[in-house]
Amino acid sequence: MTKDITVGISGAAGMGMQSISFTLAKSFLRAGYNVFVWQDVMSRIRGGNNTSMIRISTSPVNSLKEDFDVLVALDLLAIKRNALKVKAGGFLIYDGEKQRAEEPKAGWISVPFEKLAAEAGGDKIMMNSVATGAVLSLLGAEVVKECEGVITELFSKKGETVISGNLRALKSGIAAVTPGVSGKFMLAPTLKINSKNKALINGSEALGLGAVSAGLKFYSGYPMSPATSIMEYVAAKAREYGIVLEQAEDEIAAINMAIGAGYGGVRAMTCTSGGGFALMIEGVSLAGMTETPVVIGISQRPGPATGFPTRTEQGDLNMVLFAGHGDFARVVLAPATAADGPLIMSRAFNLAEKYQVPVFVLSDQYYNDSSFSVDLAEVRVEPVNRGGVLAEFPGSYNYKRYDLSAGRVSPRLIPGAKDQVVYADSDEHTEEGHITESAELRVQMVDKRAGKIAEIVPDMEQPFYFGSENPETVLVSWGSSFGAVKEAADLLNASGKPAGILHFTNIWPLPEIKFKFNESAVKSFICAENNYSGQFADLLEKNTKLRFSGRILRYDGHPLTAEYIVGGLEG
Amino acid sequence: MVLASAYNSADDNAWCPGCGNFGVLQALKLALAGLNLEPWQVIMVSGIGQAAKIPHYLKVNCFNGLHGRTMPAAFGAKMANHKMTVIAAGGDGDAYAEGGNHFVHAMRRNPDITYLVHDNQIYGLTKGQASPTTGLGTLTGTTPFGSVDIPESPLAVAVAMDCSFVARGFAGDIEHLSKIIAAAVKHRGFSLVDILQPCVTFNKVNTYQWYKERVYNLDEDAAYDPKDRNKAFTKALEWGDRIPTGIIYKRERPVFEDSVFKPADKSLSRQPFTPPDSLELMRKYA
């Protein structure tokens, strides 16, 4: 019996790979399995070759494998690009009637998708349900009931004919796989949980949801993959929760709008990717100078310039750490999984208002576009802390926005308070917020803005540690790499090599790190990052006692996997 | 009743003696007092440049942001406080060069914001370089052989964008300018007031005298209908021996706020803070 299986659904953009992978993932999730789905797509609307990768496991899973146990190839190009990634003993499901360019090899199963779809419902598009059925037949008919439920929900708005056609197509897909082969990858039974306790949600949705539940009231953004889906989540919820959302003319406008709204007294956010963030940088230093809270989401993709636009990388950490002219405090957070999204977002908004600084939430295409199984019992948020923002202020026209007597964080009054005015200024300024030429004030104000970092440090959370108490190898990682690195540490421990993972979601300022393992046992600290140079490792070496004896780096546009990391350690 | 002096600020003024900005400042105080607005009910947003210092010389809420970024910051501040009066200010470089893209899209968006552009046809704070409205052939620090780029006509751009209120004022005629500003603030929608503002230090061509010989008050012409877009376009392009001041174009259309707020809604910044529960939102994905 199989405990962990990887299925690929591959075809041209627009053929419905994501709908097949969603149906399968949701069905197995409801049957009690852990699922994880990543989209490997090309930058085009139709054609090309895109692949949805679904991993189904009896244990928690937040990462991928390099190869497929089962590949569904919806067209010829899908076979050409991916057939070699099917493991020995695995299966390739294809339409032998339509995709006849090569001699079939061992493990190739022909399922006439289009023909069966036409027979089932008269519509070619139902081939997606035929393909879904063929996969189900290999993995375990136990899940058919859940799958029927998911299909019924999915097509509920399209009417009975479409539903029943797809259900027939599903059945014919199941029947199309010969009895000797069906059930070959039968998954080990798992405890069927109450499906209401688990959610299938992608990283963008988790971040958007986290922001909305943290009290987001203003969102401005310019579409850029892979951040656009956060904006679309917020847009869909804007009416219901009284959020103003505007598509800006460019990222410069987007961040200045959000800062204007932050000055105006509401929780505001903008999200983009590296290239868009490059345009926002002037605004970052405006937030730093005016001490205006703002949350900036950066969903990384491989650069430079337009880069490898639909793939993943953790290559913009340095840019985010150093963006903006002048010295001022900032906070950088990076969620590990979708379950982490609401917590990270609630912290981002709290820290932004508590310290009146820009806060960055750093994710990437792998995080944003992957669907995670989230155990709802694990979803946490930080209670709202608005940093003592004031609606009114006693006296008459005596409020000082940058009052130095109050310490580095001055009381923040919302404009519109009776008999008070609030001056915020991008020039060096007096306590009242007026332009100044005073060298003495300049020094005091720089100390105020940049010195906040020391006050933020105690608020930063420790990295997670999982693994052996006496690890010989400690893998160090950040953000979305968590799933892959954790799995790599598990593999090492299972093979008798004591290992652990030290994983950071609170990236900057760094907390004073306390090891929860026996440091003297460690032979090597190795960082694992989805970038060329090991940007986070550099940051740690500069600011902590950590020193790395090796760096496992990946920058081919694909996410880290446990196999890649273990291979890197051995190689 | 609010007096113009209620808007006096104690901040030191950094403008040159005789600067056209003083006329704009006085006209603005008169307009706000005339509208009976208290200083705390007004937010001014500005960019960078001599003109953009104007909020400091008034007692109002102020967000003095970045060069060119006045419109986006003003939009954000307005959305958080849509019940407040939001006025933006800056120079011709701020509005039409660095902020050109934002200016165009602000007109599309049509929030209820008034934009005062102090148009002196020169860069003052950087000490005398060509601006988007500098006349052809003008000698400046960066155009030592004369400006070769044709000047922009901001009013014509605004009419082309169907901006809901387009006007021109003259800093040398404070009374008329204050009336124009009051009408712009009262108008529900995005209002552009391009203000002819002599720069006494760096613009030796477009002086008080030069303007006085050319400007005329369009608002006194009963035959002129500012609702006629084609005539407004022609009027917007009129420049040379005669320069119209007053309301060039006016049009009622829904403001951005109408798409998000109901009439009874308080400003977002003053609404109760009651966000939805994350777990409830997450359950929709079960």
PDB file of C-alpha atoms in Angstrom, chain B residues 7-263:
ATOM      1  CA  TYR B   7      -5.923  79.211   9.235  1.00  0.00           C
ATOM      2  CA  ASN B   8      -2.776  81.118  10.176  1.00  0.00           C
ATOM      3  CA  SER B   9       0.235  78.906  10.836  1.00  0.00           C
ATOM      4  CA  ALA B  10       3.183  79.718  13.072  1.00  0.00           C
ATOM      5  CA  ASP B  11       5.583  77.936  10.710  1.00  0.00           C
ATOM      6  CA  ASP B  12       8.387  80.031   9.158  1.00  0.00           C
ATOM      7  CA  ASN B  13       7.722  80.814   5.518  1.00  0.00           C
ATOM      8  CA  ALA B  14      10.468  79.816   3.058  1.00  0.00           C
ATOM      9  CA  TRP B  15       9.090  81.511  -0.076  1.00  0.00           C
ATOM     10  CA  CYS B  16      10.873  84.381  -1.835  1.00  0.00           C
ATOM     11  CA  PRO B  17       9.527  87.875  -1.123  1.00  0.00           C
ATOM     12  CA  GLY B  18       6.885  88.712  -3.716  1.00  0.00           C
ATOM     13  CA  CYS B  19       6.322  85.066  -4.732  1.00  0.00           C
ATOM     14  CA  GLY B  20       3.021  84.281  -6.412  1.00  0.00           C
ATOM     15  CA  ASN B  21       2.493  81.552  -3.818  1.00  0.00           C
ATOM     16  CA  PHE B  22       1.516  84.217  -1.255  1.00  0.00           C
ATOM     17  CA  GLY B  23      -1.472  85.131  -3.382  1.00  0.00           C
ATOM     18  CA  VAL B  24      -2.497  81.473  -3.583  1.00  0.00           C
ATOM     19  CA  LEU B  25      -2.127  81.093   0.195  1.00  0.00           C
ATOM     20  CA  GLN B  26      -4.295  84.117   0.911  1.00  0.00           C
ATOM     21  CA  ALA B  27      -6.933  83.073  -1.636  1.00  0.00           C
ATOM     22  CA  LEU B  28      -7.060  79.594  -0.123  1.00  0.00           C
ATOM     23  CA  LYS B  29      -7.542  80.936   3.418  1.00  0.00           C
ATOM     24  CA  LEU B  30     -10.365  83.176   2.207  1.00  0.00           C
ATOM     25  CA  ALA B  31     -11.996  80.312   0.329  1.00  0.00           C
ATOM     26  CA  LEU B  32     -11.869  77.920   3.297  1.00  0.00           C
ATOM     27  CA  ALA B  33     -13.169  80.543   5.711  1.00  0.00           C
ATOM     28  CA  GLY B  34     -15.912  81.398   3.245  1.00  0.00           C
ATOM     29  CA  LEU B  35     -16.917  77.743   3.163  1.00  0.00           C
ATOM     30  CA  ASN B  36     -17.044  77.824   6.973  1.00  0.00           C
ATOM     31  CA  LEU B  37     -14.715  74.869   7.319  1.00  0.00           C
ATOM     32  CA  GLU B  38     -12.767  74.471  10.574  1.00  0.00           C
ATOM     33  CA  PRO B  39      -9.032  73.781  10.185  1.00  0.00           C
ATOM     34  CA  TRP B  40      -9.427  70.260  11.627  1.00  0.00           C
ATOM     35  CA  GLN B  41     -12.014  69.375   8.975  1.00  0.00           C
ATOM     36  CA  VAL B  42      -9.547  69.828   6.126  1.00  0.00           C
ATOM     37  CA  ILE B  43      -6.714  67.581   4.950  1.00  0.00           C
ATOM     38  CA  MET B  44      -4.132  69.014   2.588  1.00  0.00           C
ATOM     39  CA  VAL B  45      -1.837  66.687   0.696  1.00  0.00           C
ATOM     40  CA  SER B  46       1.146  67.984  -1.198  1.00  0.00           C
ATOM     41  CA  GLY B  47       4.231  66.856  -3.037  1.00  0.00           C
ATOM     42  CA  ILE B  48       7.648  68.507  -3.136  1.00  0.00           C
ATOM     43  CA  GLY B  49       8.641  71.931  -4.421  1.00  0.00           C
ATOM     44  CA  GLN B  50       8.117  75.476  -3.185  1.00  0.00           C
ATOM     45  CA  ALA B  51       4.372  75.278  -3.909  1.00  0.00           C
ATOM     46  CA  ALA B  52       4.075  71.991  -2.031  1.00  0.00           C
ATOM     47  CA  LYS B  53       5.113  73.742   1.193  1.00  0.00           C
ATOM     48  CA  ILE B  54       1.758  75.505   1.280  1.00  0.00           C
ATOM     49  CA  PRO B  55       0.080  73.175   3.829  1.00  0.00           C
ATOM     50  CA  HIS B  56       2.742  74.110   6.382  1.00  0.00           C
ATOM     51  CA  TYR B  57       1.767  77.759   6.073  1.00  0.00           C
ATOM     52  CA  LEU B  58      -1.826  76.955   6.892  1.00  0.00           C
ATOM     53  CA  LYS B  59      -3.322  75.373   9.955  1.00  0.00           C
ATOM     54  CA  VAL B  60      -4.847  72.196   8.454  1.00  0.00           C
ATOM     55  CA  ASN B  61      -4.200  68.463   8.587  1.00  0.00           C
ATOM     56  CA  CYS B  62      -1.304  67.861   6.260  1.00  0.00           C
ATOM     57  CA  PHE B  63       0.369  65.005   4.502  1.00  0.00           C
ATOM     58  CA  ASN B  64       3.412  66.450   2.760  1.00  0.00           C
ATOM     59  CA  GLY B  65       4.506  63.438   0.733  1.00  0.00           C
ATOM     60  CA  LEU B  66       6.823  62.845  -2.220  1.00  0.00           C
ATOM     61  CA  HIS B  67       7.470  64.796  -5.400  1.00  0.00           C
ATOM     62  CA  GLY B  68       4.813  63.848  -7.940  1.00  0.00           C
ATOM     63  CA  ARG B  69       2.937  61.451  -5.657  1.00  0.00           C
ATOM     64  CA  THR B  70       0.377  63.915  -4.376  1.00  0.00           C
ATOM     65  CA  MET B  71      -2.628  62.417  -6.141  1.00  0.00           C
ATOM     66  CA  PRO B  72      -2.225  58.816  -4.880  1.00  0.00           C
ATOM     67  CA  ALA B  73      -1.541  59.911  -1.295  1.00  0.00           C
ATOM     68  CA  ALA B  74      -4.525  62.273  -1.423  1.00  0.00           C
ATOM     69  CA  PHE B  75      -6.720  59.465  -2.748  1.00  0.00           C
ATOM     70  CA  GLY B  76      -5.706  57.156   0.120  1.00  0.00           C
ATOM     71  CA  ALA B  77      -6.270  59.871   2.727  1.00  0.00           C
ATOM     72  CA  LYS B  78      -9.657  60.702   1.203  1.00  0.00           C
ATOM     73  CA  MET B  79     -10.810  57.071   1.160  1.00  0.00           C
ATOM     74  CA  ALA B  80      -9.980  56.755   4.853  1.00  0.00           C
ATOM     75  CA  ASN B  81     -11.759  60.067   5.566  1.00  0.00           C
ATOM     76  CA  HIS B  82     -14.315  60.624   2.858  1.00  0.00           C
ATOM     77  CA  LYS B  83     -16.356  62.953   5.054  1.00  0.00           C
ATOM     78  CA  MET B  84     -13.442  65.388   5.238  1.00  0.00           C
ATOM     79  CA  THR B  85     -12.436  68.041   2.718  1.00  0.00           C
ATOM     80  CA  VAL B  86      -9.278  66.970   0.902  1.00  0.00           C
ATOM     81  CA  ILE B  87      -7.241  69.509  -1.044  1.00  0.00           C
ATOM     82  CA  ALA B  88      -4.042  68.659  -2.876  1.00  0.00           C
ATOM     83  CA  ALA B  89      -1.382  71.153  -3.882  1.00  0.00           C
ATOM     84  CA  GLY B  90       1.878  71.283  -5.779  1.00  0.00           C
ATOM     85  CA  GLY B  91       3.718  72.903  -8.648  1.00  0.00           C
ATOM     86  CA  ASP B  92       3.707  72.284 -12.395  1.00  0.00           C
ATOM     87  CA  GLY B  93       6.663  69.895 -12.216  1.00  0.00           C
ATOM     88  CA  ASP B  94       5.079  68.002  -9.358  1.00  0.00           C
ATOM     89  CA  ALA B  95       1.677  67.709 -11.035  1.00  0.00           C
ATOM     90  CA  TYR B  96       2.442  67.407 -14.727  1.00  0.00           C
ATOM     91  CA  ALA B  97       5.965  65.897 -14.946  1.00  0.00           C
ATOM     92  CA  GLU B  98       6.745  63.587 -12.040  1.00  0.00           C
ATOM     93  CA  GLY B  99       3.040  63.176 -11.281  1.00  0.00           C
ATOM     94  CA  GLY B 100       1.743  63.177 -14.866  1.00  0.00           C
ATOM     95  CA  ASN B 101       0.503  59.600 -14.823  1.00  0.00           C
ATOM     96  CA  HIS B 102      -1.172  60.019 -11.435  1.00  0.00           C
ATOM     97  CA  PHE B 103      -2.813  63.260 -12.590  1.00  0.00           C
ATOM     98  CA  VAL B 104      -4.388  61.540 -15.595  1.00  0.00           C
ATOM     99  CA  HIS B 105      -5.697  58.617 -13.530  1.00  0.00           C
ATOM    100  CA  ALA B 106      -6.994  60.831 -10.737  1.00  0.00           C
ATOM    101  CA  MET B 107      -9.323  62.385 -13.302  1.00  0.00           C
ATOM    102  CA  ARG B 108     -10.539  58.934 -14.358  1.00  0.00           C
ATOM    103  CA  ARG B 109     -11.127  57.968 -10.734  1.00  0.00           C
ATOM    104  CA  ASN B 110     -12.938  61.216  -9.905  1.00  0.00           C
ATOM    105  CA  PRO B 111     -12.648  61.335  -6.123  1.00  0.00           C
ATOM    106  CA  ASP B 112     -14.019  64.467  -4.455  1.00  0.00           C
ATOM    107  CA  ILE B 113     -10.603  66.128  -4.202  1.00  0.00           C
ATOM    108  CA  THR B 114      -9.509  69.609  -5.284  1.00  0.00           C
ATOM    109  CA  TYR B 115      -6.068  69.910  -6.864  1.00  0.00           C
ATOM    110  CA  LEU B 116      -4.390  73.321  -6.787  1.00  0.00           C
ATOM    111  CA  VAL B 117      -1.494  73.425  -9.220  1.00  0.00           C
ATOM    112  CA  HIS B 118       0.748  76.444  -8.745  1.00  0.00           C
ATOM    113  CA  ASP B 119       1.869  76.775 -12.358  1.00  0.00           C
ATOM    114  CA  ASN B 120       4.861  79.099 -12.660  1.00  0.00           C
ATOM    115  CA  GLN B 121       6.206  77.449 -15.844  1.00  0.00           C
ATOM    116  CA  ILE B 122       9.581  76.851 -14.210  1.00  0.00           C
ATOM    117  CA  TYR B 123      11.291  74.693 -11.599  1.00  0.00           C
ATOM    118  CA  GLY B 124      11.892  77.034  -8.673  1.00  0.00           C
ATOM    119  CA  LEU B 125      13.204  75.013  -5.744  1.00  0.00           C
ATOM    120  CA  THR B 126      15.850  73.375  -7.942  1.00  0.00           C
ATOM    121  CA  LYS B 127      16.762  76.889  -9.074  1.00  0.00           C
ATOM    122  CA  GLY B 128      15.472  77.439 -12.555  1.00  0.00           C
ATOM    123  CA  GLN B 129      15.037  74.556 -14.978  1.00  0.00           C
ATOM    124  CA  ALA B 130      12.384  73.956 -17.647  1.00  0.00           C
ATOM    125  CA  SER B 131       9.024  72.497 -16.586  1.00  0.00           C
ATOM    126  CA  PRO B 132       6.302  70.794 -18.663  1.00  0.00           C
ATOM    127  CA  THR B 133       4.601  74.162 -19.102  1.00  0.00           C
ATOM    128  CA  THR B 134       7.716  76.199 -19.958  1.00  0.00           C
ATOM    129  CA  GLY B 135       7.210  78.091 -23.219  1.00  0.00           C
ATOM    130  CA  LEU B 136       9.064  77.090 -26.390  1.00  0.00           C
ATOM    131  CA  GLY B 137      12.468  78.691 -26.742  1.00  0.00           C
ATOM    132  CA  THR B 138      12.730  79.699 -23.067  1.00  0.00           C
ATOM    133  CA  LEU B 139      16.296  79.831 -21.756  1.00  0.00           C
ATOM    134  CA  THR B 140      16.723  77.938 -18.487  1.00  0.00           C
ATOM    135  CA  GLY B 141      19.539  76.140 -16.686  1.00  0.00           C
ATOM    136  CA  THR B 142      18.795  72.904 -18.527  1.00  0.00           C
ATOM    137  CA  THR B 143      17.751  74.529 -21.798  1.00  0.00           C
ATOM    138  CA  PRO B 144      20.635  76.949 -22.421  1.00  0.00           C
ATOM    139  CA  PHE B 145      19.745  77.140 -26.123  1.00  0.00           C
ATOM    140  CA  GLY B 146      16.030  77.460 -25.540  1.00  0.00           C
ATOM    141  CA  SER B 147      13.378  74.893 -24.608  1.00  0.00           C
ATOM    142  CA  VAL B 148      12.560  72.624 -27.572  1.00  0.00           C
ATOM    143  CA  ASP B 149       9.790  70.477 -26.019  1.00  0.00           C
ATOM    144  CA  ILE B 150       6.345  71.907 -26.663  1.00  0.00           C
ATOM    145  CA  PRO B 151       4.566  73.017 -23.494  1.00  0.00           C
ATOM    146  CA  GLU B 152       1.721  70.908 -22.136  1.00  0.00           C
ATOM    147  CA  SER B 153      -1.707  72.443 -21.879  1.00  0.00           C
ATOM    148  CA  PRO B 154      -2.921  70.965 -18.587  1.00  0.00           C
ATOM    149  CA  LEU B 155      -6.410  72.380 -18.975  1.00  0.00           C
ATOM    150  CA  ALA B 156      -6.809  70.787 -22.411  1.00  0.00           C
ATOM    151  CA  VAL B 157      -5.571  67.482 -21.013  1.00  0.00           C
ATOM    152  CA  ALA B 158      -8.131  67.788 -18.220  1.00  0.00           C
ATOM    153  CA  VAL B 159     -10.992  68.534 -20.622  1.00  0.00           C
ATOM    154  CA  ALA B 160      -9.885  65.625 -22.800  1.00  0.00           C
ATOM    155  CA  MET B 161     -10.007  63.389 -19.702  1.00  0.00           C
ATOM    156  CA  ASP B 162     -13.535  64.660 -18.982  1.00  0.00           C
ATOM    157  CA  CYS B 163     -12.299  65.971 -15.628  1.00  0.00           C
ATOM    158  CA  SER B 164     -15.345  67.032 -13.665  1.00  0.00           C
ATOM    159  CA  PHE B 165     -14.147  70.572 -12.838  1.00  0.00           C
ATOM    160  CA  VAL B 166     -11.447  72.457 -14.738  1.00  0.00           C
ATOM    161  CA  ALA B 167     -10.468  76.020 -13.885  1.00  0.00           C
ATOM    162  CA  ARG B 168      -7.622  78.496 -14.151  1.00  0.00           C
ATOM    163  CA  GLY B 169      -6.796  81.158 -11.584  1.00  0.00           C
ATOM    164  CA  PHE B 170      -4.212  83.922 -11.331  1.00  0.00           C
ATOM    165  CA  ALA B 171      -2.235  84.461  -8.142  1.00  0.00           C
ATOM    166  CA  GLY B 172      -2.278  88.206  -8.836  1.00  0.00           C
ATOM    167  CA  ASP B 173      -6.074  88.321  -8.531  1.00  0.00           C
ATOM    168  CA  ILE B 174      -6.703  86.952  -5.043  1.00  0.00           C
ATOM    169  CA  GLU B 175     -10.402  87.762  -4.989  1.00  0.00           C
ATOM    170  CA  HIS B 176     -11.214  85.896  -8.189  1.00  0.00           C
ATOM    171  CA  LEU B 177      -8.855  83.041  -7.264  1.00  0.00           C
ATOM    172  CA  SER B 178     -10.536  82.558  -3.882  1.00  0.00           C
ATOM    173  CA  LYS B 179     -13.918  82.342  -5.625  1.00  0.00           C
ATOM    174  CA  ILE B 180     -12.573  79.749  -8.056  1.00  0.00           C
ATOM    175  CA  ILE B 181     -11.046  77.695  -5.218  1.00  0.00           C
ATOM    176  CA  ALA B 182     -14.287  77.863  -3.215  1.00  0.00           C
ATOM    177  CA  ALA B 183     -16.256  76.680  -6.262  1.00  0.00           C
ATOM    178  CA  ALA B 184     -13.743  73.868  -6.847  1.00  0.00           C
ATOM    179  CA  VAL B 185     -13.936  72.658  -3.238  1.00  0.00           C
ATOM    180  CA  LYS B 186     -17.727  72.848  -3.311  1.00  0.00           C
ATOM    181  CA  HIS B 187     -17.911  70.925  -6.570  1.00  0.00           C
ATOM    182  CA  ARG B 188     -18.470  67.239  -5.910  1.00  0.00           C
ATOM    183  CA  GLY B 189     -15.789  65.441  -7.885  1.00  0.00           C
ATOM    184  CA  PHE B 190     -12.198  65.882  -8.925  1.00  0.00           C
ATOM    185  CA  SER B 191     -11.429  69.566  -9.469  1.00  0.00           C
ATOM    186  CA  LEU B 192      -8.338  70.936 -11.162  1.00  0.00           C
ATOM    187  CA  VAL B 193      -7.381  74.560 -10.547  1.00  0.00           C
ATOM    188  CA  ASP B 194      -4.304  75.489 -12.566  1.00  0.00           C
ATOM    189  CA  ILE B 195      -2.993  78.719 -11.050  1.00  0.00           C
ATOM    190  CA  LEU B 196      -0.829  81.179 -12.972  1.00  0.00           C
ATOM    191  CA  GLN B 197       1.769  81.914 -10.342  1.00  0.00           C
ATOM    192  CA  PRO B 198       4.609  84.320 -11.138  1.00  0.00           C
ATOM    193  CA  CYS B 199       8.035  83.128 -10.045  1.00  0.00           C
ATOM    194  CA  VAL B 200       9.824  86.379  -9.251  1.00  0.00           C
ATOM    195  CA  THR B 201      13.263  84.779  -9.061  1.00  0.00           C
ATOM    196  CA  PHE B 202      13.550  82.382 -11.991  1.00  0.00           C
ATOM    197  CA  ASN B 203      10.867  83.254 -14.518  1.00  0.00           C
ATOM    198  CA  LYS B 204      11.628  86.628 -15.992  1.00  0.00           C
ATOM    199  CA  VAL B 205       9.181  86.120 -18.875  1.00  0.00           C
ATOM    200  CA  ASN B 206       5.846  85.264 -17.250  1.00  0.00           C
ATOM    201  CA  THR B 207       5.815  88.110 -14.717  1.00  0.00           C
ATOM    202  CA  TYR B 208       2.882  89.702 -12.849  1.00  0.00           C
ATOM    203  CA  GLN B 209       2.862  92.374 -15.518  1.00  0.00           C
ATOM    204  CA  TRP B 210       2.947  89.836 -18.362  1.00  0.00           C
ATOM    205  CA  TYR B 211      -0.077  88.012 -16.934  1.00  0.00           C
ATOM    206  CA  LYS B 212      -1.982  91.199 -16.037  1.00  0.00           C
ATOM    207  CA  GLU B 213      -1.804  92.311 -19.660  1.00  0.00           C
ATOM    208  CA  ARG B 214      -3.305  89.021 -20.844  1.00  0.00           C
ATOM    209  CA  VAL B 215      -5.709  87.449 -18.334  1.00  0.00           C
ATOM    210  CA  TYR B 216      -9.445  88.011 -18.500  1.00  0.00           C
ATOM    211  CA  ASN B 217     -12.267  86.750 -16.313  1.00  0.00           C
ATOM    212  CA  LEU B 218     -14.279  84.123 -18.148  1.00  0.00           C
ATOM    213  CA  ASP B 219     -16.745  83.846 -15.258  1.00  0.00           C
ATOM    214  CA  GLU B 220     -18.005  87.343 -16.175  1.00  0.00           C
ATOM    215  CA  ASP B 221     -18.923  86.181 -19.665  1.00  0.00           C
ATOM    216  CA  ALA B 222     -22.602  85.179 -19.357  1.00  0.00           C
ATOM    217  CA  ALA B 223     -22.547  83.696 -22.854  1.00  0.00           C
ATOM    218  CA  TYR B 224     -19.882  81.133 -21.956  1.00  0.00           C
ATOM    219  CA  ASP B 225     -21.278  77.732 -20.953  1.00  0.00           C
ATOM    220  CA  PRO B 226     -18.674  75.676 -19.039  1.00  0.00           C
ATOM    221  CA  LYS B 227     -20.771  72.544 -19.623  1.00  0.00           C
ATOM    222  CA  ASP B 228     -20.036  72.595 -23.347  1.00  0.00           C
ATOM    223  CA  ARG B 229     -17.043  70.288 -23.700  1.00  0.00           C
ATOM    224  CA  ASN B 230     -16.097  71.289 -27.240  1.00  0.00           C
ATOM    225  CA  LYS B 231     -16.099  75.006 -26.393  1.00  0.00           C
ATOM    226  CA  ALA B 232     -14.223  74.200 -23.179  1.00  0.00           C
ATOM    227  CA  PHE B 233     -11.541  72.452 -25.197  1.00  0.00           C
ATOM    228  CA  THR B 234     -11.089  75.491 -27.404  1.00  0.00           C
ATOM    229  CA  LYS B 235     -11.026  77.745 -24.354  1.00  0.00           C
ATOM    230  CA  ALA B 236      -8.505  75.500 -22.619  1.00  0.00           C
ATOM    231  CA  LEU B 237      -6.145  75.919 -25.562  1.00  0.00           C
ATOM    232  CA  GLU B 238      -6.423  79.715 -25.648  1.00  0.00           C
ATOM    233  CA  TRP B 239      -2.981  81.072 -24.726  1.00  0.00           C
ATOM    234  CA  GLY B 240      -1.027  84.098 -25.869  1.00  0.00           C
ATOM    235  CA  ASP B 241      -2.382  87.578 -26.118  1.00  0.00           C
ATOM    236  CA  ARG B 242      -5.458  86.604 -24.157  1.00  0.00           C
ATOM    237  CA  ILE B 243      -5.528  84.005 -21.368  1.00  0.00           C
ATOM    238  CA  PRO B 244      -8.862  82.990 -19.847  1.00  0.00           C
ATOM    239  CA  THR B 245      -9.218  82.589 -16.080  1.00  0.00           C
ATOM    240  CA  GLY B 246     -12.250  81.161 -14.308  1.00  0.00           C
ATOM    241  CA  ILE B 247     -14.236  77.965 -14.721  1.00  0.00           C
ATOM    242  CA  ILE B 248     -13.391  76.429 -18.085  1.00  0.00           C
ATOM    243  CA  TYR B 249     -15.295  73.145 -17.803  1.00  0.00           C
ATOM    244  CA  LYS B 250     -17.720  71.640 -15.372  1.00  0.00           C
ATOM    245  CA  ARG B 251     -19.512  68.350 -15.380  1.00  0.00           C
ATOM    246  CA  GLU B 252     -21.547  66.384 -12.862  1.00  0.00           C
ATOM    247  CA  ARG B 253     -20.756  62.721 -12.653  1.00  0.00           C
ATOM    248  CA  PRO B 254     -20.629  60.053  -9.926  1.00  0.00           C
ATOM    249  CA  VAL B 255     -17.634  60.327  -7.635  1.00  0.00           C
ATOM    250  CA  PHE B 256     -15.469  57.336  -6.697  1.00  0.00           C
ATOM    251  CA  GLU B 257     -16.799  57.401  -3.141  1.00  0.00           C
ATOM    252  CA  ASP B 258     -20.335  56.670  -4.426  1.00  0.00           C
ATOM    253  CA  SER B 259     -19.121  53.242  -5.550  1.00  0.00           C
ATOM    254  CA  VAL B 260     -17.994  52.250  -2.053  1.00  0.00           C
ATOM    255  CA  PHE B 261     -19.876  54.281   0.564  1.00  0.00           C
ATOM    256  CA  LYS B 262     -23.529  54.744   1.399  1.00  0.00           C
ATOM    257  CA  PRO B 263     -24.662  58.278   2.254  1.00  0.00           C
TER     258      PRO B 263
END
